[in-house]
Amino acid sequence: MRGYAVRRVLLLVPTLLGIALLTFFLSNLTPGDPADSYFSRLNGRSPSTEELQQVRVELGLDRPFAARFASFIGDAAQGDLDVSFSTRQPVAGELLRRIPFTLQLAVPAAVLALLIAVPAGVLCAVRRNRFTDQAVRLLSLAGASMPSFWLALLLIIVFAVKLHLVPVAGRGGLDSYILPIVTLAMVPAASLTRFTRSTVLETLNSDYVLTARSKGLGELRVVGNHALRNAIIPLLTSFSNSVAQLLAGAAVVETIFVWPGLGKLVVDAILERDYPTIAGSVLYAGITFAVVNLLVDLAYAVLDPRISLVGRRR
Amino acid sequence: MPRSRRLILALVTLLVMAACSSSDDTATGTGASTTAALTDPAKELRVGFTEDQYVLSGPDTSLAGYPLNTNVYEPLILMGPNYELKPLLAERWELRAPNTWRFFLRPGVKFHDGQPLNAQAVKTGLFDRVAKRTGGGTIKSGPNAAVVVDDLTIDFTPTTPNLRVPEQIVHPQNSVEAPGSDAGKKPVGTGPFTFVEYLPKERIVVQRNEAYWGSKAKLAKITYRFYPDSNARRLALEAGDIDFAYLIPGPDVQGLKSRGFNVLASPVGAYTALYANIHGNATHDLLQDVNVRQAVATGIDRKQLVDGVLDGQATTDQTMIPPGALGSAASTVKGFTYDPTKAKDLLAKAGWTAGGDGIREKAGRKLKLTLVSGFPSAEILRPIPTFIQSQLKLIGVDVAVVERPDSASYQALITSGDGDLYLEQGNQNDANAGFLPTLLFFKGAAGGGGSAPYQTLFAPGPTFDQLLAPAVTEPDPAKVRQHVADAMHEAIDVQAAILPVAGNFRTYGLTKKVQGFTPHSSFLSVRWEDVGLTA
């Protein structure tokens, strides 16, 4: 297993290089000059030609693309992700500052999604095509289809503006966490509910479940010990994608709730053409996805002894 | 415990630990102890601002000063709500010809850290600091620009001839910082409020300066929260999360008023205008004909735009420069009266005849213009482009609207020249009436001009340059305003190179308990010391 993990980590290097190159290339293709953006933001007016050139030199944009990319990669290898065009602060430091804020939403949202989805999905499977199943399926369809920004505004108007139970936005007391967490949890909860239902239904039709039932086991044990346990692997795959997305930052939700996490950082960086921050954030997202996938692959072997990550020896 | 459970438990523990590690300790400032000392809610004002755009290091460091001015810092001269100059850290100032300004500093002023405000401090904390900024800032400071005359007198000689220094030095970027302070972490100025803490993208907190040299602030503490989204800012005001909100969008004003909030509008401090590409390439050369430009200008019903589309949250001012900055000279600029018949006549005079689809044609070419909208953003300018599009269609002009989300992508279309009309909302943030026309359209040599892409497309011509040239070198501000107004008359009324659309004011939303607030035409220069809260 150790060899497998090492190989996967080594594979990460060319993957991240590709991500960095693509991000750098696409950022530079975006219409508009970051120097112009930087100056206009600072001065509320367009720069003169002379001022624009000065800013370009200050931001290092007067160097060719290849030279900038090479120095970015060289510095990134040493943990230096350059300095933000917007705040003039180191990008690596800003990422480290923002990660806990994103985790403060992502972890509870992931747990909440799981706590909603697994019982609801199992319930639907057990009561297939009955009222409970239809009702939960309808709710989960609505949850999966509803755009986050719309749900967020709806929750804000009801619970913050009308009922005054929670603040509209911003990070403060514990009550300020409720709406963003619920909003964030809703989409993964809805899609995971539907996935749990179909996976458990599939296992409920398996021969070993039929055998368990014929042995006279109670329904709770049949579902819990046999059906659900065997459905865990595909569930884990689906859940891990949601977790990776949450950990990489939820741009829309963080923007609406003025949450200073990674999603908000990326949105701001794109709007401000802050190339170093865009590149740093995308690299972080790439690493997050790779690490989560690696952990999930390793977990497969732990959860299901039939799966081996080591090639069989002759 | 099975391996699987141990693995899951370890992962969950790791994530929870990471999530729960508070980041509050990354806040800069004096921290929680000071905040805890100020617990009287009646004296704490909660303000909702737009985006956090502070720069935290380097020559452009702006924490607590720009664009959100928390009154930690002060400039030498204060700009009043309608562009009038008032002494602040300088009691008076005088021009020493040909290009030196002497400032006489107010005695007895101290920085928040106890340092005295004297000429040396102003040299270090203002002029030498600004010299390091891009281009030396608007006042054009340089390494040897400031000379200490005596303890309370300082001379400043701009690096290029500039007799507009007093009008420009009012900008919050030209405030005085305490020498030796770390402006990116703990701003120290002379203002009525002292810095408490800053959490990037979340909030900045200031408290009353008990040792302030002037009248002490009524509020004990102000907490500014950042709400980039205007909807969130308005909802926060309605929900009671904040007492005061900057920049309320026009469509929200009536709703807020009907729900019992005060909405205060400043004098006009910004403008919306179309710039005509009068030097365009073969694809965009239709506006080289002044008749077509005047037809476009007279074909727009500004009253309907202001009353019917913008809900009365603008004016029909057509000076481009806010009237307050132009003073009595503002009447020199006449603007255009809506007259669709005259617009059609002008087009006919230019040889454009109505085609079968109502769009005018000349020599087989349709009268089709591209309107580019995007400064400061297309979102802010909506729905003006579609209104103009529908208005001009009535006189036989087909307008294609191209929107750009932000300034940088908009500027790219100015540089490429791929447009006929460019829609902007510009701001007047200092008292120099000639600043924007000089920067954007002036091609004369006398120390003005600079934005080459704008000049390439929009420069109104030599008469405009001749009229505007003295604006930089004339010592008398009243005469300068007249020079600028004459130049704008040439650019607007005669050349129709600039087609003003509306005058814009700043709108502030506040609860009934907020008292004493004076809406300022430039939200960068808002003052807070007279603001209080009723019980």
mmCIF file of N, CA and C in Angstrom, chain B residues 434-508:
data_model
loop_
_atom_site.group_PDB
_atom_site.id
_atom_site.type_symbol
_atom_site.label_atom_id
_atom_site.label_comp_id
_atom_site.label_asym_id
_atom_site.label_seq_id
_atom_site.Cartn_x
_atom_site.Cartn_y
_atom_site.Cartn_z
ATOM 1 N N GLY B 434 -10.584 70.134 -13.098
ATOM 2 C CA GLY B 434 -9.968 69.789 -14.380
ATOM 3 C C GLY B 434 -9.315 68.436 -14.426
ATOM 4 N N PHE B 435 -9.404 67.700 -13.332
ATOM 5 C CA PHE B 435 -8.643 66.454 -13.259
ATOM 6 C C PHE B 435 -9.023 65.451 -14.363
ATOM 7 N N LEU B 436 -10.300 65.091 -14.443
ATOM 8 C CA LEU B 436 -10.696 64.044 -15.398
ATOM 9 C C LEU B 436 -10.558 64.484 -16.859
ATOM 10 N N PRO B 437 -11.032 65.701 -17.223
ATOM 11 C CA PRO B 437 -10.826 66.073 -18.632
ATOM 12 C C PRO B 437 -9.353 66.147 -19.011
ATOM 13 N N THR B 438 -8.523 66.545 -18.040
ATOM 14 C CA THR B 438 -7.088 66.599 -18.337
ATOM 15 C C THR B 438 -6.536 65.195 -18.547
ATOM 16 N N LEU B 439 -6.899 64.308 -17.643
ATOM 17 C CA LEU B 439 -6.372 62.941 -17.732
ATOM 18 C C LEU B 439 -6.854 62.227 -18.992
ATOM 19 N N LEU B 440 -8.137 62.386 -19.293
ATOM 20 C CA LEU B 440 -8.730 61.540 -20.323
ATOM 21 C C LEU B 440 -8.648 62.115 -21.737
ATOM 22 N N PHE B 441 -8.769 63.428 -21.877
ATOM 23 C CA PHE B 441 -8.983 63.967 -23.223
ATOM 24 C C PHE B 441 -7.950 64.990 -23.679
ATOM 25 N N PHE B 442 -7.123 65.471 -22.777
ATOM 26 C CA PHE B 442 -6.234 66.593 -23.061
ATOM 27 C C PHE B 442 -4.970 66.121 -23.780
ATOM 28 N N LYS B 443 -4.669 66.746 -24.911
ATOM 29 C CA LYS B 443 -3.453 66.357 -25.641
ATOM 30 C C LYS B 443 -2.399 67.460 -25.629
ATOM 31 N N GLY B 444 -2.680 68.533 -24.861
ATOM 32 C CA GLY B 444 -1.724 69.634 -24.797
ATOM 33 C C GLY B 444 -0.474 69.223 -24.047
ATOM 34 N N ALA B 445 0.539 70.074 -24.109
ATOM 35 C CA ALA B 445 1.834 69.712 -23.546
ATOM 36 C C ALA B 445 2.029 70.157 -22.108
ATOM 37 N N ALA B 446 1.194 71.071 -21.632
ATOM 38 C CA ALA B 446 1.471 71.716 -20.348
ATOM 39 C C ALA B 446 1.167 70.825 -19.146
ATOM 40 N N GLY B 447 1.919 69.773 -19.055
ATOM 41 C CA GLY B 447 1.827 68.927 -17.860
ATOM 42 C C GLY B 447 0.556 68.135 -17.744
ATOM 43 N N GLY B 448 -0.257 68.111 -18.744
ATOM 44 C CA GLY B 448 -1.528 67.398 -18.619
ATOM 45 C C GLY B 448 -1.568 66.165 -19.469
ATOM 46 N N GLY B 449 -2.724 65.556 -19.484
ATOM 47 C CA GLY B 449 -2.947 64.392 -20.340
ATOM 48 C C GLY B 449 -2.263 63.164 -19.817
ATOM 49 N N GLY B 450 -2.396 62.087 -20.501
ATOM 50 C CA GLY B 450 -1.688 60.888 -20.098
ATOM 51 C C GLY B 450 -2.348 59.608 -20.534
ATOM 52 N N SER B 451 -3.680 59.566 -20.586
ATOM 53 C CA SER B 451 -4.327 58.308 -20.902
ATOM 54 C C SER B 451 -4.427 58.163 -22.420
ATOM 55 N N ALA B 452 -3.358 57.641 -23.003
ATOM 56 C CA ALA B 452 -3.243 57.611 -24.464
ATOM 57 C C ALA B 452 -4.409 56.915 -25.177
ATOM 58 N N PRO B 453 -4.893 55.765 -24.699
ATOM 59 C CA PRO B 453 -5.997 55.130 -25.419
ATOM 60 C C PRO B 453 -7.242 56.017 -25.477
ATOM 61 N N TYR B 454 -7.523 56.741 -24.378
ATOM 62 C CA TYR B 454 -8.675 57.641 -24.379
ATOM 63 C C TYR B 454 -8.468 58.768 -25.389
ATOM 64 N N GLN B 455 -7.264 59.352 -25.365
ATOM 65 C CA GLN B 455 -6.999 60.457 -26.277
ATOM 66 C C GLN B 455 -7.080 60.013 -27.728
ATOM 67 N N THR B 456 -6.594 58.812 -27.999
ATOM 68 C CA THR B 456 -6.602 58.297 -29.368
ATOM 69 C C THR B 456 -8.023 58.246 -29.918
ATOM 70 N N LEU B 457 -8.975 57.879 -29.067
ATOM 71 C CA LEU B 457 -10.354 57.717 -29.538
ATOM 72 C C LEU B 457 -11.200 58.979 -29.362
ATOM 73 N N PHE B 458 -10.993 59.683 -28.246
ATOM 74 C CA PHE B 458 -11.994 60.679 -27.858
ATOM 75 C C PHE B 458 -11.526 62.133 -27.870
ATOM 76 N N ALA B 459 -10.230 62.405 -28.007
ATOM 77 C CA ALA B 459 -9.727 63.789 -27.837
ATOM 78 C C ALA B 459 -10.534 64.779 -28.675
ATOM 79 N N PRO B 460 -11.139 65.799 -28.034
ATOM 80 C CA PRO B 460 -12.022 66.702 -28.782
ATOM 81 C C PRO B 460 -11.289 67.632 -29.750
ATOM 82 N N GLY B 461 -9.984 67.833 -29.565
ATOM 83 C CA GLY B 461 -9.263 68.640 -30.548
ATOM 84 C C GLY B 461 -8.541 69.825 -29.966
ATOM 85 N N PRO B 462 -7.860 70.611 -30.840
ATOM 86 C CA PRO B 462 -6.964 71.686 -30.371
ATOM 87 C C PRO B 462 -7.683 72.804 -29.607
ATOM 88 N N THR B 463 -8.917 73.113 -29.978
ATOM 89 C CA THR B 463 -9.612 74.187 -29.248
ATOM 90 C C THR B 463 -9.826 73.774 -27.794
ATOM 91 N N PHE B 464 -10.249 72.537 -27.603
ATOM 92 C CA PHE B 464 -10.436 71.994 -26.253
ATOM 93 C C PHE B 464 -9.112 72.089 -25.486
ATOM 94 N N ASP B 465 -8.020 71.694 -26.124
ATOM 95 C CA ASP B 465 -6.705 71.720 -25.461
ATOM 96 C C ASP B 465 -6.318 73.141 -25.058
ATOM 97 N N GLN B 466 -6.575 74.078 -25.972
ATOM 98 C CA GLN B 466 -6.216 75.483 -25.667
ATOM 99 C C GLN B 466 -7.018 76.007 -24.475
ATOM 100 N N LEU B 467 -8.278 75.648 -24.438
ATOM 101 C CA LEU B 467 -9.135 76.123 -23.339
ATOM 102 C C LEU B 467 -8.754 75.489 -22.007
ATOM 103 N N LEU B 468 -8.351 74.242 -22.055
ATOM 104 C CA LEU B 468 -8.070 73.512 -20.811
ATOM 105 C C LEU B 468 -6.648 73.745 -20.296
ATOM 106 N N ALA B 469 -5.737 74.107 -21.192
ATOM 107 C CA ALA B 469 -4.323 74.227 -20.813
ATOM 108 C C ALA B 469 -4.089 75.084 -19.563
ATOM 109 N N PRO B 470 -4.739 76.243 -19.435
ATOM 110 C CA PRO B 470 -4.461 77.068 -18.237
ATOM 111 C C PRO B 470 -4.945 76.431 -16.933
ATOM 112 N N ALA B 471 -5.747 75.389 -17.011
ATOM 113 C CA ALA B 471 -6.293 74.778 -15.790
ATOM 114 C C ALA B 471 -5.187 74.238 -14.895
ATOM 115 N N VAL B 472 -4.065 73.889 -15.483
ATOM 116 C CA VAL B 472 -2.959 73.361 -14.680
ATOM 117 C C VAL B 472 -2.092 74.489 -14.141
ATOM 118 N N THR B 473 -1.972 75.562 -14.910
ATOM 119 C CA THR B 473 -1.001 76.603 -14.560
ATOM 120 C C THR B 473 -1.636 77.858 -13.929
ATOM 121 N N GLU B 474 -2.939 77.938 -13.926
ATOM 122 C CA GLU B 474 -3.629 79.113 -13.368
ATOM 123 C C GLU B 474 -3.723 79.001 -11.839
ATOM 124 N N PRO B 475 -3.226 80.008 -11.111
ATOM 125 C CA PRO B 475 -3.275 79.892 -9.647
ATOM 126 C C PRO B 475 -4.669 80.094 -9.047
ATOM 127 N N ASP B 476 -5.514 80.869 -9.680
ATOM 128 C CA ASP B 476 -6.816 81.205 -9.087
ATOM 129 C C ASP B 476 -7.843 80.090 -9.364
ATOM 130 N N PRO B 477 -8.297 79.404 -8.314
ATOM 131 C CA PRO B 477 -9.227 78.277 -8.519
ATOM 132 C C PRO B 477 -10.506 78.686 -9.246
ATOM 133 N N ALA B 478 -11.002 79.910 -9.000
ATOM 134 C CA ALA B 478 -12.244 80.340 -9.662
ATOM 135 C C ALA B 478 -12.035 80.431 -11.173
ATOM 136 N N LYS B 479 -10.878 80.958 -11.563
ATOM 137 C CA LYS B 479 -10.578 81.054 -13.000
ATOM 138 C C LYS B 479 -10.389 79.667 -13.597
ATOM 139 N N VAL B 480 -9.793 78.781 -12.800
ATOM 140 C CA VAL B 480 -9.604 77.402 -13.283
ATOM 141 C C VAL B 480 -10.947 76.772 -13.593
ATOM 142 N N ARG B 481 -11.917 76.963 -12.704
ATOM 143 C CA ARG B 481 -13.242 76.361 -12.915
ATOM 144 C C ARG B 481 -13.855 76.889 -14.213
ATOM 145 N N GLN B 482 -13.624 78.175 -14.484
ATOM 146 C CA GLN B 482 -14.176 78.732 -15.724
ATOM 147 C C GLN B 482 -13.463 78.147 -16.947
ATOM 148 N N HIS B 483 -12.128 77.993 -16.841
ATOM 149 C CA HIS B 483 -11.383 77.380 -17.956
ATOM 150 C C HIS B 483 -11.903 75.968 -18.229
ATOM 151 N N VAL B 484 -12.103 75.238 -17.162
ATOM 152 C CA VAL B 484 -12.565 73.853 -17.325
ATOM 153 C C VAL B 484 -13.965 73.837 -17.936
ATOM 154 N N ALA B 485 -14.832 74.741 -17.440
ATOM 155 C CA ALA B 485 -16.199 74.795 -17.971
ATOM 156 C C ALA B 485 -16.180 75.170 -19.449
ATOM 157 N N ASP B 486 -15.306 76.091 -19.824
ATOM 158 C CA ASP B 486 -15.202 76.469 -21.244
ATOM 159 C C ASP B 486 -14.764 75.256 -22.088
ATOM 160 N N ALA B 487 -13.806 74.525 -21.549
ATOM 161 C CA ALA B 487 -13.320 73.336 -22.280
ATOM 162 C C ALA B 487 -14.428 72.287 -22.401
ATOM 163 N N MET B 488 -15.195 72.115 -21.322
ATOM 164 C CA MET B 488 -16.283 71.133 -21.374
ATOM 165 C C MET B 488 -17.388 71.590 -22.321
ATOM 166 N N HIS B 489 -17.603 72.891 -22.385
ATOM 167 C CA HIS B 489 -18.574 73.431 -23.347
ATOM 168 C C HIS B 489 -18.144 73.052 -24.771
ATOM 169 N N GLU B 490 -16.865 73.198 -25.039
ATOM 170 C CA GLU B 490 -16.339 72.841 -26.366
ATOM 171 C C GLU B 490 -16.524 71.334 -26.627
ATOM 172 N N ALA B 491 -16.167 70.523 -25.637
ATOM 173 C CA ALA B 491 -16.218 69.065 -25.831
ATOM 174 C C ALA B 491 -17.647 68.538 -25.922
ATOM 175 N N ILE B 492 -18.562 69.180 -25.152
ATOM 176 C CA ILE B 492 -19.939 68.672 -25.087
ATOM 177 C C ILE B 492 -20.830 69.404 -26.095
ATOM 178 N N ASP B 493 -20.946 70.714 -25.929
ATOM 179 C CA ASP B 493 -21.940 71.449 -26.724
ATOM 180 C C ASP B 493 -21.521 71.645 -28.184
ATOM 181 N N VAL B 494 -20.232 71.866 -28.390
ATOM 182 C CA VAL B 494 -19.774 72.163 -29.756
ATOM 183 C C VAL B 494 -19.375 70.883 -30.492
ATOM 184 N N GLN B 495 -18.480 70.121 -29.891
ATOM 185 C CA GLN B 495 -17.958 68.937 -30.577
ATOM 186 C C GLN B 495 -18.846 67.701 -30.402
ATOM 187 N N ALA B 496 -19.631 67.678 -29.376
ATOM 188 C CA ALA B 496 -20.431 66.489 -29.029
ATOM 189 C C ALA B 496 -19.550 65.230 -28.990
ATOM 190 N N ALA B 497 -18.315 65.405 -28.497
ATOM 191 C CA ALA B 497 -17.427 64.250 -28.334
ATOM 192 C C ALA B 497 -17.734 63.544 -27.017
ATOM 193 N N ILE B 498 -18.234 64.320 -26.056
ATOM 194 C CA ILE B 498 -18.688 63.749 -24.786
ATOM 195 C C ILE B 498 -20.197 63.981 -24.710
ATOM 196 N N LEU B 499 -20.952 62.921 -24.487
ATOM 197 C CA LEU B 499 -22.404 63.031 -24.439
ATOM 198 C C LEU B 499 -22.864 62.662 -23.038
ATOM 199 N N PRO B 500 -23.011 63.664 -22.153
ATOM 200 C CA PRO B 500 -23.409 63.351 -20.768
ATOM 201 C C PRO B 500 -24.787 62.706 -20.742
ATOM 202 N N VAL B 501 -24.932 61.759 -19.842
ATOM 203 C CA VAL B 501 -26.207 61.036 -19.729
ATOM 204 C C VAL B 501 -26.918 61.412 -18.427
ATOM 205 N N ALA B 502 -26.188 61.432 -17.315
ATOM 206 C CA ALA B 502 -26.818 61.744 -16.026
ATOM 207 C C ALA B 502 -25.771 62.157 -15.005
ATOM 208 N N GLY B 503 -26.234 62.894 -13.997
ATOM 209 C CA GLY B 503 -25.394 63.170 -12.833
ATOM 210 C C GLY B 503 -25.773 62.167 -11.751
ATOM 211 N N ASN B 504 -24.778 61.649 -11.040
ATOM 212 C CA ASN B 504 -25.065 60.622 -10.033
ATOM 213 C C ASN B 504 -24.673 61.104 -8.649
ATOM 214 N N PHE B 505 -25.523 60.761 -7.692
ATOM 215 C CA PHE B 505 -25.148 61.104 -6.311
ATOM 216 C C PHE B 505 -24.952 59.827 -5.500
ATOM 217 N N ARG B 506 -24.338 59.990 -4.340
ATOM 218 C CA ARG B 506 -24.098 58.834 -3.443
ATOM 219 C C ARG B 506 -25.291 58.699 -2.526
ATOM 220 N N THR B 507 -25.755 57.498 -2.358
ATOM 221 C CA THR B 507 -26.935 57.277 -1.535
ATOM 222 C C THR B 507 -26.558 56.422 -0.335
ATOM 223 N N TYR B 508 -26.939 56.894 0.835
ATOM 224 C CA TYR B 508 -26.594 56.214 2.084
ATOM 225 C C TYR B 508 -27.885 55.817 2.797
#
